[in-house]
Amino acid sequence: MLSRSIRGAAAATLAGTLAITAAACSKPGESGTAHGAGDSAVVGIAYEPETLSPLLGYGKDGNSKIFDGLLTFDDDMKLRPALAAELPQVSDDGRTYTYALREGVQFSDGEPFTSKDVVFTYRTILDKKTNNASKTELDAVKDVRAEGDHKVVFTLKYPYAPFAERTVLPIAPEHVAGEQDVNSGSFTTKPVGTGPYILTGWSKGEKLSFKANPGYWGGAPKVKKFTMAVIKDDDVRATRLRTGDLDGAILPPDLANTFKDDDGRTTYAARSFDYRTVTLPTHNKVAGDTDVRRALDVAVDRRAMVDKILDGAGKPAYGPVPTDSLWFAKGTERTHDLAEAKRILDEAGWKPGADGIRVKDGVRARFPLWYLSGDKLRQDHALAYASDAKKAGIDIKTQAGTWEVIMPRMKHDAVLAGGGAPGDPDFDQYTLLQSSLAGDAFNNMAWYDNPAVDKALKKGRESGETADRRAAYDTVQRELVKNPGYTFLTHIDHLYVVDDKWSGLTTQTEPHDHGLASGPWWNVEDWTPKK
Amino acid sequence: MARMAGRRTLFAAPVLLVVTFGVFAVAAASPFDPVKAYAGTAGLTASQENLDQLRANLGVDQPLVERWWRWLTSAVTGDLGDSSVMRQPVTDVITERLGWSVLLAVTAFLVAILLGTSLGVLAARRPGGWLDRAVSSAAYTLEAAPAFWLGLLAMWFFALELGVLPAGGLTDTDSDVVTFGQVATHLVLPAAVLGVSQLPWFFLYVRQGVADALDEDPVRGARARGLSERTVLLGHALRSGMLPTLTLVGSRVPELITGALLVETVFSWPGIAAAAVQAATSVDFPLLAALTVLATAAVLAGNLLSDLLYGLADPRVGFDG
């Protein structure tokens, strides 16, 4: 009896499956066709955000599509007012920032945006109970308070010139986010903001869908529907771009190259602050030696790395500031010069041993270099660096590991690190080079300790005068030539291939982190469909 | 039969208990740091103080047994806790994704069983014939082919070259509504790839089982009595040849889960498998424990199912055994 009913159930399941399969076969070719009008765009991205809540760190570098910050960056990385009506007024001592807010702005649920939301956002992020891993970036904030509905005043613990650049972080609505658990409430997946787009669906692991916000204070976007498909594998992303399923995608250089002769698509190379560097830990007998550091700095062939590893999509790096940035100290470029490297080492007493590896006072010129396992780009950089060093007589042993393995060794072992934040020169340089931050988590991984640099960094962040700041960061970069605590290798361009269906596409200078809003779609709200 | 099912279910409870504790223990011993995983790239610029605060907030600084006990006691009341990697309650993560994974796995499984069985019977009819040789060598090749590679190949051929099937996702990429027709078309490639990657085992077992059975006395007797080839093949040989295959049904479940993981990633299928990997590498205890319970339950149920089927197919096998 029972066995019969089981067989019946099996038959029913079978019939059901056949029905599904039949339905599947009856409508092939429906998808995979090009999207008709230019008012909808689909792009492929490689990383899925864990959360869409600004309170947990989403969109902290600005440009989050669903939200707006008080300020925003334009394509030149200049600050523009967004939810603030104008750029902030800074007090003479650099400790008070006053923002007048834009009036008449509404969240996408129809509630008005006021100063209360700003205060709520910043206070929640700074709250110890909030699991926001980026709150260190707001370290300077002592207090934030509202003055009436349309004015917000920040008071800082110390004068901090780049503070305005931090206020691009998105503002969350208190009436929604304040009503729930900030770390796991529904707001983290169903956000409500004031931005140009409204999230209509987030199918985790598949895609994020947006529709244009008709009541956007900056004007309703022309691209009415915007979809970000989450595709982790590079090859799959390229294939789906080729099938017409995607209108644009981020691709590594070799795959982007395969679209070069495509008439209907354009490749955009976004400049970036994304650097790869080798830390030369001060506590290592070899890497900590200034002469070894200087020798490595000229022994390395940066141009070859750009050409071979990055397929030309990048630039040689001499410090955290890219050579085409306004903050770059001209004349600090170092050319590849193996003879010079050998001369430096010879003069310093590092004499080649029998096997070609140099020795000084019984210390062999060798140290380990770690890179993140699975990251091919870092591996390639590490191997090229070791091979260049070998030619100068320095033996670098490359090893792969996860951060858990690498981190405890960073005081003595070199690491192939990456980073880069374009907002302000302080963002990268202070945390990379300030001696008091040595060994503080991932800050100052090389335990760099140079009083002249420390002084310049402090001046750079506290001074409100651009000329003073420029002089300070020039000093830092020149000190790095005399005593390079890191060998900076390359700045990497990010490549995007996009269909030619819209006009007005540009790219913004991008950080190390591939945010959702990187790429030509950083300003999708300004695209206009081509007729 | 009911007794066996009941006994197995009772037995499942301590197994699950041990497994969840094992997950907590292994995760705690793993070199991965949940705080670094939680912070992600932001952690690269965070101060030690900030990271320490996160460690306390996430509750990962507490001893292993205490953490496990707290998870267990709230889990039995239905509160599975919050997933740190997904920033949402574990129950939400599971309800959003589980259904899609089950749909994919069940369809793939049926494809593998039906296709594997029919090809196996056909091949066993003429061992060494052209069909047998062709399918057998294809099966051995497939056994070695990674599901990931099969997926890329299928996508290239059906989506790019022929343009007849969508390359990924649950629905058309620019569509927000989940309709039956869309899900069905989008299911074809991932389910076929996953099913085909499981097919060799079923094919080879059935082929062997049926071929052996055809040589056995009862079948030879049936043939001698002049019963039709069809009756002999399906009524007699398949029935006894299926027995080893039924055991296979249960034992393939774990393989199906790992296969689903790769297939889900290739096809951007919004299932639970991808979440499982993230949970593991991020040492997301609540999510990891809940998913392990699910996977263990699936394996136990798979084993129970194959034993039940075995009993049904072969009256000589008792249910208490």
Short mmCIF file of C-alpha atoms in Angstrom, two decimals, chain A residues 47-53 56-58 131 180-191 199 202-208 230 232, chain B residues 34-40 58 80-98 101 261 264-265 269-291:
data_model
loop_
_atom_site.label_atom_id
_atom_site.label_comp_id
_atom_site.label_asym_id
_atom_site.label_seq_id
_atom_site.Cartn_x
_atom_site.Cartn_y
_atom_site.Cartn_z
CA TYR A 47 32.02 41.77 -6.29
CA GLU A 48 28.76 41.71 -4.42
CA PRO A 49 28.43 44.06 -1.47
CA GLU A 50 27.66 42.44 1.88
CA THR A 51 25.33 45.24 2.80
CA LEU A 52 23.74 48.31 1.27
CA SER A 53 23.60 50.15 4.58
CA LEU A 56 27.88 49.61 7.99
CA GLY A 57 30.24 51.19 5.48
CA TYR A 58 28.47 50.90 2.12
CA ASN A 131 29.79 47.00 13.33
CA GLN A 180 15.75 48.53 13.74
CA ASP A 181 18.92 46.62 14.58
CA VAL A 182 21.60 48.55 12.77
CA ASN A 183 23.82 45.48 12.24
CA SER A 184 21.30 43.07 10.77
CA GLY A 185 17.98 44.85 10.26
CA SER A 186 16.14 44.83 6.96
CA PHE A 187 17.63 48.24 6.08
CA THR A 188 20.95 46.52 5.27
CA THR A 189 19.30 44.75 2.32
CA LYS A 190 16.33 47.06 1.58
CA PRO A 191 17.78 50.55 1.72
CA LEU A 199 16.66 49.55 -5.29
CA TRP A 202 18.48 42.27 -4.70
CA SER A 203 18.70 38.61 -5.54
CA LYS A 204 21.86 37.75 -3.64
CA GLY A 205 24.44 36.02 -5.75
CA GLU A 206 22.59 37.02 -8.92
CA LYS A 207 21.89 40.72 -9.35
CA LEU A 208 20.85 44.08 -7.97
CA VAL A 230 26.94 39.71 -10.00
CA LYS A 232 32.45 36.53 -10.06
CA PRO B 34 36.08 36.22 11.46
CA VAL B 35 36.81 39.86 12.25
CA LYS B 36 39.08 40.31 9.25
CA ALA B 37 36.56 38.54 7.06
CA TYR B 38 33.80 40.78 8.35
CA ALA B 39 35.79 43.97 7.82
CA GLY B 40 36.90 43.04 4.30
CA LEU B 58 30.47 39.97 16.94
CA LEU B 80 19.17 30.97 14.23
CA GLY B 81 21.01 34.20 14.93
CA ASP B 82 22.40 36.80 12.54
CA SER B 83 24.80 36.01 9.74
CA SER B 84 27.78 38.31 10.04
CA VAL B 85 28.88 37.90 6.44
CA MET B 86 25.42 38.62 4.99
CA ARG B 87 24.50 41.27 7.56
CA GLN B 88 21.02 39.76 7.99
CA PRO B 89 19.26 37.07 10.03
CA VAL B 90 20.27 33.51 9.12
CA THR B 91 16.64 32.54 8.55
CA ASP B 92 16.38 35.29 5.92
CA VAL B 93 19.53 34.08 4.17
CA ILE B 94 18.18 30.55 4.05
CA THR B 95 14.62 31.35 3.00
CA GLU B 96 15.85 33.65 0.24
CA ARG B 97 18.14 31.04 -1.27
CA LEU B 98 17.33 27.49 -0.26
CA SER B 101 19.14 25.41 -4.70
CA LEU B 261 28.30 25.08 -5.54
CA GLU B 264 25.73 28.12 -8.95
CA THR B 265 28.84 30.26 -9.17
CA TRP B 269 22.31 31.08 -9.63
CA PRO B 270 21.11 32.71 -6.41
CA GLY B 271 21.23 29.53 -4.34
CA ILE B 272 22.51 28.62 -0.92
CA ALA B 273 25.71 26.86 -2.00
CA ALA B 274 27.64 30.04 -2.71
CA ALA B 275 26.57 31.39 0.67
CA ALA B 276 27.97 28.25 2.28
CA VAL B 277 31.47 28.91 0.95
CA GLN B 278 31.33 32.52 2.05
CA ALA B 279 30.18 31.43 5.48
CA ALA B 280 33.05 28.97 5.73
CA THR B 281 35.83 31.31 4.64
CA SER B 282 34.45 34.09 6.82
CA VAL B 283 34.00 31.84 9.87
CA ASP B 284 30.41 33.03 10.07
CA PHE B 285 29.40 30.63 12.87
CA PRO B 286 25.61 31.04 12.88
CA LEU B 287 25.25 30.69 9.12
CA LEU B 288 27.81 27.91 8.89
CA ALA B 289 26.16 25.88 11.64
CA ALA B 290 22.69 26.26 10.14
CA LEU B 291 23.88 25.27 6.69
#
